Coordinates of C-alpha atoms and ligand atoms in Angstrom, one line a residue:
M228 CA 141.3 43.5 112.4
Q229 CA 140.9 43.1 108.5
K230 CA 138.6 45.9 106.9
R231 CA 135.3 44.5 105.9
T232 CA 134.3 44.8 102.0
I233 CA 130.8 46.2 101.4
V234 CA 129.2 45.5 97.7
S235 CA 128.0 49.0 97.2
M236 CA 125.2 49.0 94.5
P237 CA 123.8 52.3 93.7
G238 CA 121.7 51.5 90.8
D239 CA 119.6 54.2 89.0
G240 CA 118.5 58.1 89.5
I241 CA 118.4 58.9 93.1
G242 CA 119.6 55.2 94.4
K243 CA 123.1 56.7 93.4
T244 CA 122.9 60.1 95.2
V245 CA 121.6 58.5 98.6
L246 CA 123.9 55.7 98.8
D247 CA 126.7 58.0 98.4
Q248 CA 125.4 60.0 101.4
A249 CA 124.8 57.1 103.5
I250 CA 128.5 55.8 102.7
R251 CA 129.6 59.4 104.0
V252 CA 127.8 58.9 107.0
L253 CA 129.1 55.4 107.8
T254 CA 132.8 56.7 107.4
A255 CA 132.0 59.6 109.6
A256 CA 130.6 57.5 112.2
G257 CA 133.9 55.3 112.3
F258 CA 133.0 52.4 110.2
E259 CA 135.9 51.3 108.7
A260 CA 135.1 49.4 105.3
N261 CA 136.3 49.3 101.6
Y262 CA 133.4 49.6 99.3
V263 CA 133.2 47.9 95.8
V264 CA 130.7 48.9 93.2
G265 CA 128.5 46.4 92.0
D266 CA 126.9 47.1 88.6
I267 CA 123.1 47.1 88.7
G268 CA 120.1 48.5 87.0
W269 CA 118.7 50.2 83.7
E270 CA 122.1 51.3 82.4
F271 CA 123.4 47.6 82.4
W272 CA 120.1 46.4 80.7
C273 CA 120.4 48.9 77.9
K274 CA 124.2 48.1 77.7
E275 CA 124.7 44.4 78.0
G276 CA 121.1 43.4 78.0
N277 CA 121.2 42.3 81.6
P278 CA 120.5 44.6 84.4
L279 CA 122.0 42.1 87.2
P280 CA 125.4 41.1 85.7
Q281 CA 127.1 37.8 86.7
R282 CA 130.1 40.0 88.2
T283 CA 127.6 41.8 90.5
I284 CA 126.8 38.1 91.6
D285 CA 130.1 37.2 92.1
L286 CA 131.0 40.2 94.2
L287 CA 127.9 39.5 96.6
E288 CA 128.9 35.8 96.8
K289 CA 132.4 36.8 97.8
H290 CA 131.8 39.7 100.2
K291 CA 128.3 38.7 101.6
I292 CA 127.1 42.2 102.4
G293 CA 125.4 44.5 100.0
L294 CA 124.2 48.1 100.4
F295 CA 121.8 49.0 97.2
G296 CA 120.2 52.1 96.3
A297 CA 117.2 51.9 94.0
I298 CA 116.7 50.6 90.3
T299 CA 114.4 51.6 87.6
S300 CA 112.3 49.3 86.1
K301 CA 110.0 49.8 83.0
P302 CA 107.2 48.0 81.2
K303 CA 108.3 45.2 79.1
D304 CA 108.0 47.2 75.5
A305 CA 109.8 50.1 77.0
A306 CA 112.6 48.0 78.0
T307 CA 112.9 46.2 74.8
A308 CA 112.9 49.7 73.1
E309 CA 115.6 51.2 75.1
L310 CA 118.2 48.1 74.5
A311 CA 121.2 48.9 72.6
P312 CA 120.8 48.3 68.9
E313 CA 122.9 45.7 68.5
L314 CA 121.2 43.9 71.2
K315 CA 117.5 44.0 69.8
D316 CA 116.0 40.8 68.7
K317 CA 118.7 38.7 70.3
G318 CA 116.1 37.2 72.8
F319 CA 116.9 39.5 75.9
V320 CA 114.0 40.0 78.4
Y321 CA 113.7 42.5 81.0
S322 CA 113.3 41.2 84.6
S323 CA 113.8 43.0 87.7
P324 CA 117.2 42.8 89.2
I325 CA 116.0 43.0 92.8
V326 CA 113.6 39.9 92.5
G327 CA 116.4 38.6 90.6
L328 CA 119.0 39.0 93.8
R329 CA 116.2 37.6 96.0
Q330 CA 115.6 34.7 93.8
H331 CA 119.4 34.0 93.3
F332 CA 120.4 34.2 96.7
D333 CA 117.1 33.3 98.3
L334 CA 116.9 36.3 100.5
D335 CA 113.7 35.0 101.5
I336 CA 113.4 37.1 105.0
C337 CA 112.6 40.9 104.6
I338 CA 112.6 43.2 107.4
R339 CA 111.3 46.5 107.4
P340 CA 111.1 48.5 110.5
C341 CA 108.8 51.7 111.3
K342 CA 109.5 53.6 114.1
T343 CA 108.4 57.2 114.8
Y344 CA 111.0 59.8 115.1
K345 CA 110.1 62.5 117.7
G346 CA 109.2 66.1 116.4
N347 CA 109.1 64.4 112.5
P348 CA 106.3 66.6 111.1
L349 CA 105.0 63.5 108.9
N350 CA 104.3 61.8 112.0
F351 CA 100.7 60.4 112.2
I352 CA 98.1 62.1 114.3
R353 CA 94.7 61.3 115.3
R354 CA 92.1 62.8 117.2
G355 CA 91.5 61.7 121.0
A356 CA 88.2 61.0 122.6
K357 CA 87.9 64.8 124.4
N358 CA 88.9 66.5 120.8
T359 CA 92.8 66.1 121.8
I360 CA 95.2 65.5 119.2
E361 CA 97.1 62.3 119.7
E362 CA 100.4 61.3 118.3
P363 CA 100.7 57.5 118.4
Q364 CA 104.5 56.2 118.9
V365 CA 104.9 53.8 116.5
D366 CA 107.6 50.6 116.7
V367 CA 106.8 48.3 114.4
V368 CA 108.9 45.8 112.6
I369 CA 107.5 43.9 109.5
F370 CA 108.7 40.5 108.7
R371 CA 107.8 39.8 105.2
Q372 CA 108.0 36.7 103.3
N373 CA 110.3 37.7 100.4
T374 CA 110.3 34.9 97.6
E375 CA 107.0 33.0 97.3
G376 CA 103.3 33.6 97.9
L377 CA 101.8 35.9 95.0
Y378 CA 105.1 37.2 93.9
G379 CA 106.5 33.4 92.9
G380 CA 105.8 34.2 89.4
V381 CA 103.7 30.7 88.8
E382 CA 101.3 32.5 86.2
W383 CA 99.3 31.5 83.4
S384 CA 97.0 33.3 80.5
S385 CA 94.6 31.3 78.8
P386 CA 95.6 28.0 80.6
K387 CA 95.9 24.9 78.4
G388 CA 96.6 21.3 79.0
V389 CA 97.6 19.7 82.1
V390 CA 97.6 23.3 83.6
L391 CA 93.5 23.6 82.5
E392 CA 93.0 19.8 83.5
A393 CA 94.6 20.5 86.9
L394 CA 92.4 23.8 87.4
R395 CA 89.2 21.9 86.2
S396 CA 89.8 19.0 88.8
H397 CA 89.2 21.5 91.4
P398 CA 85.2 21.6 92.1
K399 CA 85.4 25.3 93.1
F400 CA 86.8 26.1 89.7
M401 CA 84.3 24.3 88.0
Q402 CA 81.6 26.0 89.8
N403 CA 82.9 29.5 89.7
F404 CA 84.9 29.4 86.3
G405 CA 83.5 26.5 84.7
N406 CA 81.9 28.2 82.0
V407 CA 84.3 31.0 81.3
P408 CA 86.1 30.1 77.9
P409 CA 90.0 29.4 79.1
E410 CA 91.3 32.2 76.9
E411 CA 89.7 34.8 79.2
V412 CA 91.1 33.4 82.2
S413 CA 94.3 34.4 83.8
V414 CA 95.9 32.5 86.9
S415 CA 98.7 33.7 89.6
T416 CA 99.3 31.1 92.4
R417 CA 99.9 31.6 95.7
I418 CA 102.6 28.9 96.8
F419 CA 103.7 28.7 100.5
T420 CA 106.3 26.1 101.5
K421 CA 106.6 24.7 105.0
K422 CA 110.2 25.5 105.2
A423 CA 109.9 29.5 104.2
T424 CA 107.0 29.6 106.0
E425 CA 108.7 28.1 109.2
R426 CA 111.9 30.4 108.4
I427 CA 110.0 33.9 108.1
L428 CA 107.9 33.0 111.6
R429 CA 110.8 32.0 113.4
A430 CA 112.8 35.0 112.6
A431 CA 110.0 37.1 113.6
F432 CA 109.6 35.4 116.8
T433 CA 113.2 35.4 117.6
H434 CA 113.3 39.2 116.6
A435 CA 110.4 39.9 119.6
K436 CA 112.2 37.9 121.9
E437 CA 115.7 39.4 121.5
F438 CA 114.3 42.9 121.5
G439 CA 111.6 42.6 124.0
Y440 CA 108.4 43.2 122.1
K441 CA 105.3 41.3 123.8
S442 CA 103.7 40.2 120.7
V443 CA 104.0 38.7 117.2
T444 CA 100.9 39.6 114.9
L445 CA 100.4 37.3 112.1
C446 CA 98.7 39.4 109.3
E447 CA 97.2 37.1 106.8
K448 CA 93.5 36.0 105.9
P449 CA 92.9 32.1 107.1
N450 CA 89.4 32.6 107.2
V451 CA 89.3 32.8 103.5
I452 CA 92.6 31.7 101.8
R453 CA 92.3 28.5 103.9
E454 CA 95.4 26.6 102.6
T455 CA 98.4 28.9 102.6
S456 CA 97.1 31.6 105.2
G457 CA 95.7 28.5 106.9
M458 CA 98.8 26.7 106.8
M459 CA 101.0 30.0 108.1
Y460 CA 98.2 30.4 111.1
K461 CA 98.9 26.8 112.1
M462 CA 102.3 26.8 111.9
A463 CA 102.4 30.2 114.1
M464 CA 100.4 28.8 116.6
E465 CA 102.5 25.7 117.2
M466 CA 105.7 27.6 117.0
Q467 CA 104.4 30.0 119.6
K468 CA 103.2 27.3 122.0
K469 CA 106.3 25.2 121.7
D470 CA 109.3 27.7 121.4
F471 CA 108.0 31.2 122.3
P472 CA 105.3 30.8 125.2
T473 CA 106.3 34.1 126.6
I474 CA 105.4 36.0 123.2
E475 CA 101.6 36.7 122.5
L476 CA 100.4 35.6 119.1
W477 CA 98.0 37.8 117.6
N478 CA 96.1 37.0 114.5
T479 CA 94.9 39.9 112.1
N480 CA 93.3 39.9 108.7
I481 CA 95.1 41.9 106.2
D482 CA 92.2 44.3 105.4
A483 CA 91.2 44.8 109.3
Q484 CA 94.9 45.4 110.1
M485 CA 94.9 48.5 107.4
M486 CA 92.0 49.7 109.5
W487 CA 93.6 49.4 112.4
L488 CA 96.9 50.6 111.7
T489 CA 95.5 54.2 111.8
K490 CA 93.3 53.4 114.7
N491 CA 95.7 51.9 117.1
P492 CA 99.2 51.4 115.5
E493 CA 101.2 52.1 118.7
D494 CA 99.6 48.6 120.0
Y495 CA 101.6 46.5 117.3
G496 CA 105.0 45.1 117.9
V497 CA 106.6 42.4 115.3
I498 CA 104.4 41.7 112.5
V499 CA 104.5 38.8 110.2
A500 CA 103.2 37.9 106.8
G501 CA 103.4 36.7 103.1
N502 CA 104.9 38.3 100.4
M503 CA 102.0 40.2 99.0
F504 CA 100.3 41.1 102.5
G505 CA 104.0 42.0 103.9
D506 CA 104.4 44.7 101.4
I507 CA 101.2 46.1 101.9
I508 CA 101.2 46.2 105.3
S509 CA 104.5 47.9 105.6
D510 CA 103.7 50.7 103.0
G511 CA 100.9 51.3 105.3
F512 CA 103.2 51.4 108.3
A513 CA 105.4 53.7 106.8
G514 CA 103.2 56.3 106.0
L515 CA 102.7 56.7 109.4
I516 CA 106.2 57.4 110.4
G517 CA 106.8 59.6 107.4
G518 CA 106.8 57.7 104.1
L519 CA 109.4 56.8 101.6
G520 CA 112.2 59.2 102.9
F521 CA 111.8 57.2 106.2
A522 CA 111.3 53.4 105.0
C523 CA 114.5 51.1 105.3
S524 CA 114.5 47.3 104.7
A525 CA 117.0 44.3 104.9
Q526 CA 116.8 41.4 102.9
M527 CA 118.8 38.3 104.0
G528 CA 118.6 34.3 103.8
Q529 CA 120.5 31.1 104.9
S530 CA 123.4 31.9 102.4
G531 CA 124.5 34.5 104.7
I532 CA 124.1 37.1 102.2
A533 CA 122.2 40.0 103.0
V534 CA 121.1 43.1 100.9
F535 CA 120.1 46.6 102.7
E536 CA 118.2 49.2 100.7
P537 CA 115.5 51.7 101.0
T538 CA 112.1 50.9 100.0
H539 CA 111.8 54.1 97.6
G540 CA 112.7 53.5 94.2
S541 CA 114.5 55.7 91.9
A542 CA 112.8 58.6 91.7
P543 CA 113.9 59.4 88.0
K544 CA 112.3 62.8 88.2
Y545 CA 114.4 64.2 91.0
A546 CA 117.4 62.4 89.6
D547 CA 118.9 65.1 87.2
Y548 CA 118.3 68.4 89.9
E549 CA 121.3 70.0 90.0
V550 CA 121.0 70.3 93.9
S551 CA 119.6 67.0 95.0
I552 CA 116.7 67.4 97.2
V553 CA 115.7 63.7 98.4
N554 CA 115.7 62.6 101.8
P555 CA 118.8 60.6 102.5
I556 CA 117.2 59.1 106.0
A557 CA 115.8 56.1 104.6
M558 CA 119.0 55.0 102.9
I559 CA 121.2 55.6 105.9
E560 CA 118.6 53.6 108.4
S561 CA 119.0 50.8 105.9
A562 CA 123.0 51.3 106.4
C563 CA 122.3 51.3 110.1
M564 CA 120.4 47.8 109.8
M565 CA 123.4 46.7 108.0
L566 CA 125.5 47.6 110.8
D567 CA 123.4 45.7 113.2
Y568 CA 123.5 42.5 110.9
I569 CA 127.1 42.6 111.1
N570 CA 127.3 43.4 115.0
E571 CA 128.3 47.0 114.9
N572 CA 125.4 47.8 116.9
K573 CA 127.2 50.9 118.7
I574 CA 128.0 52.6 115.6
A575 CA 124.6 51.9 114.1
E576 CA 123.1 53.5 117.6
R577 CA 125.3 56.6 117.2
I578 CA 123.9 57.1 113.8
R579 CA 120.2 56.6 114.8
K580 CA 120.8 59.2 117.7
A581 CA 122.3 61.6 115.3
I582 CA 119.1 61.1 112.9
A583 CA 116.8 61.6 115.8
E584 CA 118.4 64.8 117.3
V585 CA 118.5 66.3 113.4
I586 CA 114.8 65.6 113.3
E587 CA 113.9 66.7 116.7
N588 CA 116.0 69.9 116.3
G589 CA 113.6 70.7 113.3
K590 CA 116.0 73.0 111.7
I591 CA 117.0 70.8 108.9
M592 CA 114.2 69.2 107.0
T593 CA 114.0 68.1 103.7
Y594 CA 111.2 69.0 101.0
D595 CA 109.3 66.1 101.8
M596 CA 109.2 66.7 105.8
L597 CA 108.0 70.4 104.7
K598 CA 105.3 69.0 102.6
L599 CA 106.5 70.7 99.4
Q600 CA 105.9 69.5 96.3
G601 CA 109.5 68.2 94.8
K602 CA 110.6 70.8 92.6
P603 CA 113.7 72.8 92.5
D604 CA 112.4 75.3 94.1
V605 CA 112.2 73.8 97.4
I606 CA 115.7 74.8 98.5
E607 CA 115.0 78.5 98.0
K608 CA 111.5 77.9 100.1
G609 CA 113.7 76.5 103.1
A610 CA 114.1 73.0 102.5
A611 CA 117.5 71.4 102.9
S612 CA 119.2 69.5 100.3
T613 CA 120.2 65.7 100.6
I614 CA 123.9 66.8 101.3
Q615 CA 122.6 69.3 103.9
M616 CA 120.7 66.7 105.4
T617 CA 123.2 64.4 105.6
D618 CA 125.9 66.9 106.8
A619 CA 123.7 67.7 109.6
I620 CA 123.3 64.2 110.4
I621 CA 127.1 64.1 110.4
A622 CA 127.5 66.7 112.5
K623 CA 125.4 65.2 115.3
L624 CA 127.3 62.3 115.3
K625 CA 129.4 61.9 118.8
Ligands
NAI1666 P1 109.5 56.2 93.7 O1 109.8 55.6 95.2 O2 111.0 56.2 93.0 O3 109.3 57.7 94.1 C1 107.9 57.9 94.3 C2 107.9 59.3 94.7 O4 108.2 59.2 96.1 C3 109.0 60.2 94.5 O5 108.2 61.1 93.4 C4 108.9 61.2 95.7 O6 107.9 62.0 95.5 C5 108.9 60.2 96.8 N1 110.3 59.9 97.1 C6 110.8 58.8 96.9 N2 112.1 58.5 97.5 C7 112.2 59.7 98.4 C8 113.2 60.0 98.9 N3 114.1 59.4 99.1 N4 113.1 61.3 99.6 C9 111.8 62.1 99.4 N5 110.8 61.6 98.5 C10 111.1 60.7 98.0 O7 108.7 55.1 93.1 P2 108.1 55.5 91.5 O8 108.1 57.0 91.1 O9 106.9 54.7 91.7 O10 108.9 54.6 90.7 C11 110.2 55.5 90.1 C12 111.2 54.2 89.5 O11 111.7 53.2 90.5 C13 110.3 53.2 88.7 O12 111.3 52.8 87.4 C14 110.2 51.9 89.6 O13 110.1 50.8 88.8 C15 111.2 52.1 90.4 N6 111.1 51.2 91.8 C16 112.5 50.9 92.4 C17 112.4 50.2 93.6 C18 113.4 49.6 94.1 O14 114.6 49.8 93.4 N7 113.5 48.9 95.5 C19 111.1 50.2 94.4 C20 110.0 51.1 93.7 C21 110.0 51.7 92.6
MG1667 MG1 106.2 48.2 98.3

């Protein structure tokens, strides 16, 4: 069989470190692939005025599957200040290459699983009724709509002209903001389309059915955000009734869900939400299973293009350590999601088992697992380096 080609996009900072380690694990587990490097991130913004060069888009177009580390983003003024001198004042404006990828390829479905590893010292614990200590087993998969809603970018400050007219045509605007001068108003829209809402809901229900989860929880706020959350809720009810009658549909509000996730996280299975609430809820659950060192994700769309990445950023303060201390597991788990996506489930399971064994064994732990402050001296204090953690996982591959 012809070897697959994977577009490897290390990006910035620790993105480079952890992506290298994930590829080592993939290779050691017997996954045969060619890797081509896709340029992305700060370096290319500074040198070329574009953090997502067209050549990287072309590579993804061709090979379809990307592994991505992390990028550094900085506020607008800092970004402009770091541009190469010959590019300054040429009208280049920084925008996040991740958001750029999502939009370019319409990667509308984001999947973020959060599963407890036995023995992880970072697991959430709570007090039981009789003063016992309980460690709930979290096994949640969050489906986040990835392209619309509050992150759709349709925004105005000091609205004028037809925009202001449209706002003023709404009785609630007149009632609540009618007396406010327009130059003191900023507006961000929350646009949901039926097509994208249908796709994220169907992806969530399908996953629940395929992997034996008994429920799908829609986590929005339909009682207050009536049009968008309300539409999603109505569509979820119709879809459940018509196509997924064996799966229960639960409906929670985002605020209440954030409380319940520490009270009874083990009750939830598949969760589906719009862009912003999906982002919030997935960070919330990630905190219960170990935080950023463990949080993986996949982004995919109708084009067949998919990108797999840890949810953490480039952690620049750790990027230049002589011995890297960051936890590679989130990136390695993201690589496992890639294997699932391309039907290499057996290899993915072997890697996940190896990770689980290393964690349960408890001898090799990165600084975050030891609850140490991330400083170079964590190695002396007994923390495993990024490479030692990877080596330990590779050693457990059977
Ligand atoms: P960050 O995720 O890079 O780091 C926050 C903190 O989390 C770190 O200081 C560290 O304590 C911990 N951490 C992160 N990854 C870890 C790992 N693998 N192992 C152990 N500990 C880990 O977020 P921060 O500091 O807010 O942002 C840094 C840069 O990354 C910014 O430029 C930001 O824009 C960018 N960013 C990029 C993302 C992406 O590429 N998808 C996502 C989030 C932030
Ligand atoms: Mg987030």
